[in-house]
Coordinates of C-alpha atoms in Angstrom, one line a residue:
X1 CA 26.7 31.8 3.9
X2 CA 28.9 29.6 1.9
X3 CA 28.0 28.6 -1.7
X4 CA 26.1 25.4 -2.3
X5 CA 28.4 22.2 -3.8
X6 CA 25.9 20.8 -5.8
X7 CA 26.2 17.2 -7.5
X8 CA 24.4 15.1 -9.8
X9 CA 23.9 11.3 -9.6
X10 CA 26.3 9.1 -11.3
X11 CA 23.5 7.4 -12.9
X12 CA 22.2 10.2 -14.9
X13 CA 22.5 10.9 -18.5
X14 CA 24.8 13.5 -19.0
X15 CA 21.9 14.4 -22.1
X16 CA 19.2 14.0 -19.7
X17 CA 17.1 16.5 -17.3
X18 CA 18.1 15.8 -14.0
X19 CA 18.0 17.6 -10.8
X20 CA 21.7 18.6 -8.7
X21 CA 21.1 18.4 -5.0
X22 CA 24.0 20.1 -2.2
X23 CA 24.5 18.8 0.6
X24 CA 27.0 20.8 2.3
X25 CA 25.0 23.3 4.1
X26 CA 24.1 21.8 7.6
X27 CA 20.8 23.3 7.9
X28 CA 19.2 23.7 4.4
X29 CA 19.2 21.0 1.1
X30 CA 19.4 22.3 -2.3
X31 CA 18.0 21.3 -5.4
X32 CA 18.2 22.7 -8.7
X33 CA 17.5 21.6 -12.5
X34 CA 20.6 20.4 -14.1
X35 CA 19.8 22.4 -17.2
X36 CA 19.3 25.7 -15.7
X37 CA 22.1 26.5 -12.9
X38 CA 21.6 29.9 -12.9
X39 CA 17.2 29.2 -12.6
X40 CA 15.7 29.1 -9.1
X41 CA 16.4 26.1 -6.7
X42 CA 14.4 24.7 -4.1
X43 CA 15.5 24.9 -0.4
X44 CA 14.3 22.2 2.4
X45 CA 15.0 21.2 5.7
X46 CA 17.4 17.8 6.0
X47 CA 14.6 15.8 7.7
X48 CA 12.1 17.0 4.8
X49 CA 14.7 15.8 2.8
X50 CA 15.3 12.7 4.6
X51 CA 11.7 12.0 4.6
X52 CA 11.1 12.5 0.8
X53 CA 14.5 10.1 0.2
X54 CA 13.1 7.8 2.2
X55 CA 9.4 7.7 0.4
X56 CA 11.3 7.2 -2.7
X57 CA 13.2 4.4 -1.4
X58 CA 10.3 3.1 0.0
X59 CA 8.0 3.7 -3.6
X60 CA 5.4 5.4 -1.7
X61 CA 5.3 8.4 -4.1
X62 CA 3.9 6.3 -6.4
X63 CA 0.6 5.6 -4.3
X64 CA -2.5 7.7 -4.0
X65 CA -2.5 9.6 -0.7
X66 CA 1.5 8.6 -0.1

């Protein structure tokens, strides 16, 4: 399996906790903690992905039950 390319937003502190996601994998996402590379990482699908970008987007994370 190829390595994961993760990136981090341009909008993040470069001080700041922030998560890197990758992309380049057609069948999982990865997401990791900016300030521990070598830590675990969470692996999804691309529609759970899609999904949870989209409830983001949407500000539905911020609701009970959403």
């Amino acid at each position: 399996m190829p390595a994961f390319r993760y990136r981090k937003s341009s909008y993040s502190d470069p001080e700041a906790e922030c998560v890197e996601v990758a992309t380049n994998i057609p069948t999982t996402i990865a997401i990791r903690d900016s300030k521990h590379r070598t830590g675990p990482s969470l692996h999804v699908t691309p529609a759970a992905w899609t999904a949870f970008e989209r409830t983001v987007r949407e500000g539905t994370c911020d609701q009970p039950g959403g």
